[in-house]
Amino acid sequence: MKKLVAMLLVVSMVGASLIGCGSSSSTTTETSTEAEEAEEETEAEESTEAEETEEAPAETDEMTMDEVIAAVQASDVPSDLKLGYVCMNLANPWFVQVVEGFEDACEEMGLATPLTIDSQYDVDKQVSDVETLVNDQYDAIMISPIDQNALESVVTTANEAGIVTSCAAQSVDIADFRYICEEYSYGQAIGTNAAN
């Protein structure tokens, strides 16, 4: 069951991140230079992702996103799973889009709407928010950590309680899985594009 919940959270995280990385729906017009820069940045991200994919060892039980969604929909996973997302700050438009993607992915898989908590860039509040989800016996908790060291104890407690933990954007190394980019390569690609 824990593996299935983990797969479910992966789908939600990937959906959330893809939405979060997409363009906003505002009506502002980009100049051609801004559009070119955005295109170059996207190409750099795709190049970095392709490099990371090539370096990753092949796993025999690797599934495509569609296969994971199909497995979740065909499984006996209860639709009332309690999923929580503790984000850094909902004043940041990126996190707003991540939340939208998270909720859309859960809806697509026929799950109850997940709970999202805004930590408002307050480390102590974020630790307390995660503790609340652990105490309320959530099945899975996704976190965008403000301070990974501050969260180690509560994530350990969650893992010991059988709660699937994950990180998006930043990492807590003891989480069950993390969905982040390798920042050094990402920064190097952005710098190269800026220089070009």
XYZ file of N, CA and C in Angstrom:
588
model
N 0.825 -1.192 0.000
C 0.000 0.000 0.000
C 0.870 1.258 0.000
N 1.967 1.215 0.799
C 2.842 2.384 0.870
C 3.464 2.674 -0.491
N 3.838 1.616 -1.235
C 4.431 1.808 -2.560
C 3.425 2.457 -3.504
N 2.157 2.057 -3.409
C 1.121 2.624 -4.267
C 0.874 4.088 -3.922
N 0.853 4.399 -2.622
C 0.680 5.788 -2.207
C 1.866 6.620 -2.680
N 3.065 6.037 -2.623
C 4.248 6.745 -3.106
C 4.127 7.026 -4.603
N 3.670 6.032 -5.375
C 3.488 6.237 -6.818
C 2.468 7.343 -7.060
N 1.407 7.339 -6.278
C 0.373 8.343 -6.407
C 0.942 9.734 -6.151
N 1.760 9.841 -5.106
C 2.346 11.131 -4.791
C 3.327 11.565 -5.871
N 4.037 10.617 -6.468
C 4.937 10.943 -7.583
C 4.138 11.558 -8.722
N 3.014 10.943 -9.066
C 2.182 11.474 -10.142
C 1.734 12.885 -9.794
N 1.295 13.065 -8.569
C 0.841 14.391 -8.144
C 1.962 15.405 -8.204
N 3.150 15.004 -7.727
C 4.280 15.930 -7.729
C 4.705 16.300 -9.141
N 4.787 15.302 -10.005
C 5.201 15.580 -11.379
C 4.169 16.474 -12.059
N 2.900 16.149 -11.875
C 1.848 17.002 -12.435
C 1.928 18.415 -11.897
N 2.157 18.512 -10.594
C 2.259 19.823 -9.964
C 3.450 20.597 -10.494
N 4.577 19.915 -10.612
C 5.784 20.592 -11.069
C 5.685 21.000 -12.531
N 5.070 20.156 -13.347
C 4.915 20.513 -14.762
C 4.028 21.731 -14.910
N 2.955 21.779 -14.123
C 2.090 22.960 -14.153
C 2.867 24.155 -13.622
N 3.599 23.951 -12.526
C 4.361 25.026 -11.911
C 5.435 25.582 -12.819
N 6.000 24.740 -13.656
C 7.060 25.196 -14.561
C 6.505 25.788 -15.839
N 5.217 25.630 -16.084
C 4.607 26.149 -17.303
C 4.480 27.655 -17.258
N 4.074 28.212 -18.369
C 3.907 29.658 -18.421
C 2.612 30.042 -17.740
N 2.570 31.252 -17.210
C 1.361 31.720 -16.540
C 0.351 32.145 -17.586
N -0.895 32.304 -17.133
C -1.953 32.649 -18.073
C -2.230 34.141 -18.076
N -1.284 34.957 -17.639
C -1.499 36.393 -17.630
C -1.527 36.916 -19.062
N -2.057 38.113 -19.195
C -2.247 38.666 -20.531
C -1.130 39.611 -20.931
N -0.031 39.648 -20.178
C 1.068 40.520 -20.550
C 1.742 39.985 -21.804
N 2.278 40.891 -22.604
C 2.920 40.515 -23.857
C 4.421 40.536 -23.671
N 5.083 39.463 -24.080
C 6.536 39.405 -24.013
C 7.118 40.040 -25.264
N 8.257 40.710 -25.096
C 8.970 41.197 -26.272
C 9.654 40.009 -26.912
N 10.125 40.164 -28.131
C 10.754 39.035 -28.808
C 12.014 38.600 -28.070
N 12.741 39.529 -27.449
C 13.947 39.169 -26.694
C 13.576 38.312 -25.494
N 12.536 38.709 -24.765
C 12.094 37.929 -23.606
C 11.640 36.546 -24.042
N 10.949 36.470 -25.153
C 10.473 35.178 -25.649
C 11.659 34.289 -26.023
N 12.675 34.885 -26.671
C 13.860 34.106 -27.032
C 14.588 33.611 -25.794
N 14.713 34.482 -24.778
C 15.379 34.080 -23.535
C 14.620 32.948 -22.858
N 13.298 33.058 -22.837
C 12.479 32.003 -22.225
C 12.650 30.689 -22.983
N 12.698 30.780 -24.322
C 12.875 29.576 -25.131
C 14.237 28.943 -24.879
N 15.287 29.797 -24.797
C 16.623 29.277 -24.521
C 16.688 28.619 -23.151
N 16.023 29.236 -22.157
C 16.008 28.659 -20.807
C 15.300 27.307 -20.808
N 14.191 27.219 -21.535
C 13.471 25.953 -21.639
C 14.334 24.891 -22.295
N 15.041 25.274 -23.371
C 15.929 24.324 -24.034
C 17.040 23.864 -23.089
N 17.547 24.788 -22.275
C 18.600 24.425 -21.318
C 18.058 23.461 -20.276
N 16.837 23.711 -19.796
C 16.220 22.809 -18.819
C 16.035 21.424 -19.432
N 15.531 21.386 -20.662
C 15.319 20.095 -21.319
C 16.638 19.376 -21.526
N 17.687 20.143 -21.888
C 19.010 19.552 -22.076
C 19.522 18.975 -20.763
N 19.350 19.730 -19.666
C 19.781 19.256 -18.346
C 19.000 18.016 -17.954
N 17.689 18.015 -18.186
C 16.865 16.852 -17.857
C 17.282 15.645 -18.692
N 17.594 15.872 -19.958
C 18.007 14.769 -20.826
C 19.330 14.186 -20.337
N 20.259 15.062 -19.930
C 21.534 14.577 -19.411
C 21.334 13.756 -18.151
N 20.449 14.245 -17.244
C 20.185 13.515 -16.003
C 19.533 12.172 -16.303
N 18.660 12.141 -17.288
C 17.986 10.899 -17.649
C 18.980 9.888 -18.202
N 19.921 10.359 -19.045
C 20.907 9.453 -19.625
C 21.830 8.871 -18.562
N 22.137 9.676 -17.519
C 23.053 9.224 -16.491
C 22.381 8.284 -15.497
N 21.054 8.355 -15.370
C 20.352 7.548 -14.381
C 20.386 6.081 -14.783
N 20.643 5.200 -13.804
C 20.648 3.778 -14.130
C 19.237 3.302 -14.444
N 19.134 2.401 -15.389
C 17.829 1.879 -15.776
C 17.304 0.974 -14.664
N 16.025 1.111 -14.366
C 15.394 0.269 -13.361
C 14.401 -0.641 -14.064
N 14.316 -1.858 -13.608
C 13.440 -2.808 -14.278
C 11.974 -2.538 -13.985
N 11.664 -1.903 -12.845
C 10.269 -1.661 -12.515
C 9.851 -0.216 -12.798
N 10.581 0.468 -13.682
C 10.273 1.845 -14.031
C 8.978 1.891 -14.840
N 8.132 2.854 -14.531
C 6.842 2.987 -15.204
C 6.720 4.371 -15.818
N 5.986 4.450 -16.911
C 5.696 5.751 -17.491
C 4.614 6.415 -16.657
N 4.449 7.715 -16.845
C 3.436 8.449 -16.091
C 2.044 7.898 -16.367
N 1.750 7.584 -17.623
C 0.433 7.030 -17.960
C 0.210 5.684 -17.282
N 1.275 4.871 -17.196
C 1.155 3.570 -16.531
C 0.900 3.739 -15.033
N 1.544 4.738 -14.426
C 1.323 4.989 -13.001
C -0.113 5.432 -12.766
N -0.595 6.349 -13.592
C -1.977 6.821 -13.447
C -2.949 5.661 -13.629
N -2.715 4.832 -14.644
C -3.581 3.677 -14.883
C -3.533 2.712 -13.702
N -2.349 2.498 -13.138
C -2.216 1.587 -11.991
C -2.971 2.125 -10.781
N -2.882 3.424 -10.559
C -3.594 4.026 -9.426
C -5.097 3.927 -9.633
N -5.554 4.233 -10.854
C -6.989 4.186 -11.133
C -7.536 2.769 -11.052
N -6.733 1.759 -11.431
C -7.189 0.373 -11.422
C -7.017 -0.293 -10.060
N -6.319 0.355 -9.157
C -6.029 -0.255 -7.857
C -7.203 -0.071 -6.897
N -7.031 -0.666 -5.743
C -8.048 -0.520 -4.710
C -7.661 0.571 -3.718
N -6.880 1.563 -4.178
C -6.513 2.676 -3.321
C -7.781 3.457 -2.996
N -8.049 3.653 -1.720
C -9.260 4.394 -1.365
C -9.198 5.833 -1.864
N -10.322 6.332 -2.319
C -10.357 7.689 -2.853
C -10.261 8.739 -1.751
N -10.340 8.301 -0.496
C -10.283 9.262 0.599
C -8.891 9.342 1.239
N -7.863 8.976 0.481
C -6.503 9.130 0.997
C -6.277 10.577 1.397
N -5.561 10.760 2.470
C -5.269 12.109 2.950
C -3.877 12.516 2.472
N -3.852 13.443 1.521
C -2.601 13.951 0.971
C -2.456 15.414 1.370
N -1.263 15.771 1.816
C -1.018 17.152 2.207
C 0.208 17.706 1.523
N 0.163 18.985 1.229
C 1.309 19.683 0.639
C 1.596 20.910 1.488
N 2.798 20.984 2.039
C 3.225 22.120 2.847
C 4.222 22.907 2.005
N 3.780 24.065 1.516
C 4.635 24.837 0.608
C 5.306 25.996 1.333
N 6.276 26.585 0.660
C 7.014 27.698 1.255
C 6.139 28.930 1.447
N 5.490 29.350 0.354
C 4.720 30.588 0.415
C 3.792 30.692 -0.787
N 2.512 30.807 -0.537
C 1.540 30.913 -1.626
C 1.466 32.318 -2.221
N 2.285 33.242 -1.712
C 2.393 34.551 -2.361
C 3.260 34.443 -3.608
N 4.002 33.348 -3.724
C 4.858 33.098 -4.881
C 4.016 32.431 -5.972
N 3.906 33.042 -7.142
C 3.058 32.489 -8.213
C 3.456 31.074 -8.627
N 4.735 30.719 -8.517
C 5.163 29.372 -8.877
C 4.480 28.350 -7.984
N 4.451 28.611 -6.679
C 3.822 27.670 -5.753
C 2.310 27.602 -5.965
N 1.700 28.711 -6.351
C 0.262 28.694 -6.658
C 0.007 27.722 -7.805
N 0.862 27.750 -8.824
C 0.690 26.848 -9.964
C 0.998 25.401 -9.573
N 1.970 25.200 -8.671
C 2.255 23.847 -8.198
C 1.030 23.283 -7.481
N 0.397 24.092 -6.654
C -0.810 23.658 -5.942
C -1.903 23.293 -6.944
N -2.082 24.116 -7.968
C -3.093 23.819 -8.986
C -2.793 22.482 -9.669
N -1.527 22.254 -10.012
C -1.144 20.990 -10.634
C -1.351 19.812 -9.701
N -1.028 19.985 -8.433
C -1.209 18.943 -7.421
C -2.690 18.567 -7.314
N -3.541 19.572 -7.217
C -4.979 19.325 -7.110
C -5.537 18.703 -8.387
N -5.076 19.179 -9.549
C -5.545 18.621 -10.821
C -5.150 17.151 -10.966
N -3.910 16.814 -10.565
C -3.453 15.421 -10.660
C -4.278 14.527 -9.747
N -4.583 15.001 -8.552
C -5.413 14.209 -7.629
C -6.819 14.020 -8.182
N -7.355 15.078 -8.766
C -8.699 14.986 -9.353
C -8.705 14.006 -10.522
N -7.667 14.051 -11.354
C -7.570 13.153 -12.512
C -7.551 11.695 -12.075
N -6.954 11.426 -10.916
C -6.876 10.061 -10.422
C -8.054 9.684 -9.535
N -9.036 10.581 -9.414
C -10.230 10.277 -8.647
C -10.028 10.322 -7.141
N -9.106 11.129 -6.692
C -8.824 11.222 -5.264
C -9.447 12.476 -4.671
N -9.603 12.447 -3.371
C -10.111 13.620 -2.676
C -9.127 14.777 -2.847
N -9.636 15.988 -2.756
C -8.781 17.165 -2.886
C -7.774 17.189 -1.746
N -6.502 17.348 -2.067
C -5.482 17.371 -1.021
C -5.514 18.687 -0.245
N -4.940 18.661 0.944
C -4.831 19.858 1.766
C -3.518 20.553 1.446
N -3.581 21.859 1.223
C -2.375 22.655 1.011
C -2.237 23.640 2.154
N -1.024 23.721 2.698
C -0.761 24.638 3.804
C 0.345 25.592 3.386
N 0.105 26.877 3.603
C 1.072 27.930 3.285
C 1.907 28.217 4.532
N 3.210 27.939 4.471
C 4.089 28.185 5.622
C 4.576 29.630 5.704
N 4.276 30.424 4.705
C 4.569 31.858 4.688
C 6.043 32.165 4.957
N 6.934 31.344 4.404
C 8.387 31.488 4.574
C 8.803 31.547 6.040
N 8.054 30.887 6.907
C 8.362 30.845 8.341
C 8.763 29.407 8.680
N 10.034 29.197 9.017
C 10.554 27.853 9.273
C 9.803 27.179 10.418
N 9.620 27.898 11.523
C 8.923 27.307 12.677
C 7.495 26.921 12.323
N 6.825 27.758 11.547
C 5.456 27.446 11.125
C 5.457 26.209 10.232
N 6.446 26.091 9.339
C 6.482 24.942 8.449
C 6.678 23.648 9.237
N 7.565 23.658 10.205
C 7.765 22.475 11.046
C 6.465 22.120 11.758
N 5.797 23.123 12.306
C 4.520 22.904 12.992
C 3.451 22.382 12.031
N 3.438 22.909 10.802
C 2.468 22.462 9.796
C 2.653 20.980 9.469
N 3.905 20.560 9.294
C 4.177 19.156 8.992
C 3.817 18.288 10.195
N 4.145 18.751 11.395
C 3.777 18.012 12.617
C 2.270 17.806 12.698
N 1.511 18.830 12.325
C 0.046 18.726 12.346
C -0.432 17.633 11.401
N 0.136 17.575 10.190
C -0.261 16.543 9.231
C 0.126 15.149 9.727
N 1.275 15.038 10.380
C 1.693 13.755 10.948
C 0.718 13.346 12.054
N 0.399 14.275 12.949
C -0.527 13.982 14.045
C -1.928 13.653 13.547
N -2.317 14.240 12.418
C -3.630 13.963 11.822
C -3.607 12.718 10.948
N -2.491 12.000 10.956
C -2.314 10.724 10.261
C -2.594 10.809 8.756
N -1.973 11.778 8.118
C -2.067 11.862 6.664
C -1.336 10.673 6.057
N -1.783 10.245 4.883
C -1.151 9.109 4.215
C 0.147 9.503 3.521
N 0.209 10.727 3.015
C 1.396 11.208 2.316
C 1.499 12.714 2.482
N 2.738 13.173 2.622
C 2.992 14.605 2.800
C 4.082 15.032 1.829
N 3.768 16.030 1.005
C 4.747 16.636 0.111
C 5.157 17.966 0.732
N 6.446 18.258 0.720
C 6.960 19.468 1.350
C 7.869 20.200 0.368
N 7.746 21.524 0.335
C 8.742 22.368 -0.325
C 9.480 23.060 0.818
N 10.590 22.455 1.265
C 11.243 22.899 2.496
C 11.853 24.298 2.417
N 11.694 25.017 3.508
C 12.385 26.299 3.671
C 13.777 26.023 4.236
N 13.840 25.140 5.242
C 15.104 24.762 5.879
C 15.099 23.256 6.087
N 15.885 22.538 5.290
C 15.860 21.078 5.352
C 16.287 20.551 6.712
N 17.227 21.208 7.365
C 17.699 20.733 8.661
C 16.613 20.819 9.732
N 15.798 21.850 9.661
C 14.736 22.025 10.644
C 13.663 20.946 10.512
N 13.528 20.354 9.334
C 12.472 19.376 9.083
C 12.894 17.928 9.318
N 14.182 17.675 9.534
C 14.658 16.293 9.642
C 13.925 15.493 10.709
N 13.753 16.061 11.882
C 13.113 15.338 12.986
C 11.663 14.977 12.668
N 10.910 15.928 12.150
C 9.488 15.675 11.884
C 9.312 14.738 10.690
N 10.209 14.814 9.704
C 10.135 13.884 8.574
C 10.484 12.472 9.044
N 11.442 12.351 9.946
C 11.770 11.046 10.529
C 10.558 10.472 11.251
N 9.877 11.307 12.018
C 8.672 10.875 12.726
C 7.601 10.410 11.738
N 7.429 11.159 10.653
C 6.446 10.787 9.627
C 6.804 9.446 9.005
N 8.078 9.270 8.650
C 8.513 8.013 8.037
C 8.295 6.833 8.978
N 8.593 7.031 10.262
C 8.398 5.964 11.243
C 6.923 5.613 11.411
N 6.048 6.596 11.164
C 4.605 6.364 11.271
C 4.032 5.758 9.993
N 4.880 5.503 9.000
C 4.417 4.904 7.749
C 3.832 5.904 6.772
N 4.067 7.183 7.001
C 3.574 8.232 6.112
C 4.605 8.433 4.999
N 4.151 8.435 3.763
C 5.039 8.671 2.620
C 5.406 10.153 2.617
N 6.696 10.448 2.557
C 7.145 11.833 2.539
C 7.898 12.111 1.244
N 7.737 13.325 0.761
C 8.420 13.716 -0.464
C 8.734 15.195 -0.415
N 9.639 15.595 -1.276
C 10.029 16.998 -1.359
C 9.946 17.472 -2.800
N 9.520 18.707 -2.954
C 9.504 19.348 -4.266
C 10.232 20.668 -4.140
N 11.003 21.012 -5.129
C 11.760 22.265 -5.225
C 13.054 22.212 -4.423
N 13.009 21.913 -3.138
C 14.187 21.776 -2.285
C 14.160 20.385 -1.668
N 15.248 19.995 -1.028
C 15.354 18.618 -0.560
C 15.435 18.486 0.957
N 14.818 17.432 1.466
C 15.105 16.898 2.788
C 15.601 15.487 2.489
N 16.865 15.239 2.745
C 17.514 14.017 2.269
C 16.898 12.724 2.787
N 16.206 12.749 3.919
C 15.632 11.522 4.473
C 14.197 11.277 4.009
N 13.672 12.147 3.155
C 12.330 11.927 2.613
C 12.344 10.687 1.733
N 11.175 10.066 1.567
C 11.087 8.861 0.742
C 11.540 9.119 -0.692
N 11.193 10.262 -1.235
C 11.699 10.641 -2.557
C 11.657 12.149 -2.711
N 12.418 12.624 -3.693
C 12.545 14.060 -3.926
C 12.360 14.342 -5.414
N 11.688 15.438 -5.711
C 11.508 15.861 -7.097
C 12.116 17.255 -7.220
N 13.402 17.292 -7.527
C 14.128 18.559 -7.599
C 15.072 18.517 -8.795
N 15.531 19.680 -9.209
C 16.536 19.707 -10.270
C 17.904 19.831 -9.625
N 18.919 19.397 -10.334
C 20.285 19.513 -9.854
C 20.699 20.955 -10.115
N 20.773 21.738 -9.043
C 20.881 23.191 -9.168
C 22.179 23.665 -9.819
N 23.277 22.980 -9.597
C 24.542 23.418 -10.191
C 24.444 23.390 -11.715
N 23.999 22.263 -12.263
C 23.871 22.153 -13.723
C 22.837 23.124 -14.261
N 21.746 23.280 -13.508
C 20.690 24.211 -13.915
C 21.244 25.635 -13.981
N 21.980 26.043 -12.941
C 22.574 27.375 -12.912
C 23.608 27.564 -14.009
N 24.383 26.509 -14.273
C 25.388 26.572 -15.334
C 24.709 26.756 -16.694
N 23.621 26.047 -16.935
C 22.893 26.179 -18.202
C 22.311 27.579 -18.352
N 21.776 28.118 -17.271
C 21.209 29.478 -17.326
C 22.333 30.500 -17.607
N 23.490 30.313 -16.937
C 24.620 31.217 -17.162
C 25.123 31.162 -18.595
N 25.195 29.946 -19.138
C 25.625 29.786 -20.526
C 24.657 30.477 -21.469
N 23.365 30.294 -21.233
C 22.362 30.960 -22.082
C 22.455 32.467 -21.960
N 22.674 32.958 -20.754
C 22.801 34.414 -20.564
C 24.011 34.943 -21.324
N 25.121 34.190 -21.264
C 26.334 34.618 -21.971
C 26.130 34.599 -23.485
N 25.387 33.595 -23.979
C 25.132 33.521 -25.407
C 24.210 34.626 -25.856
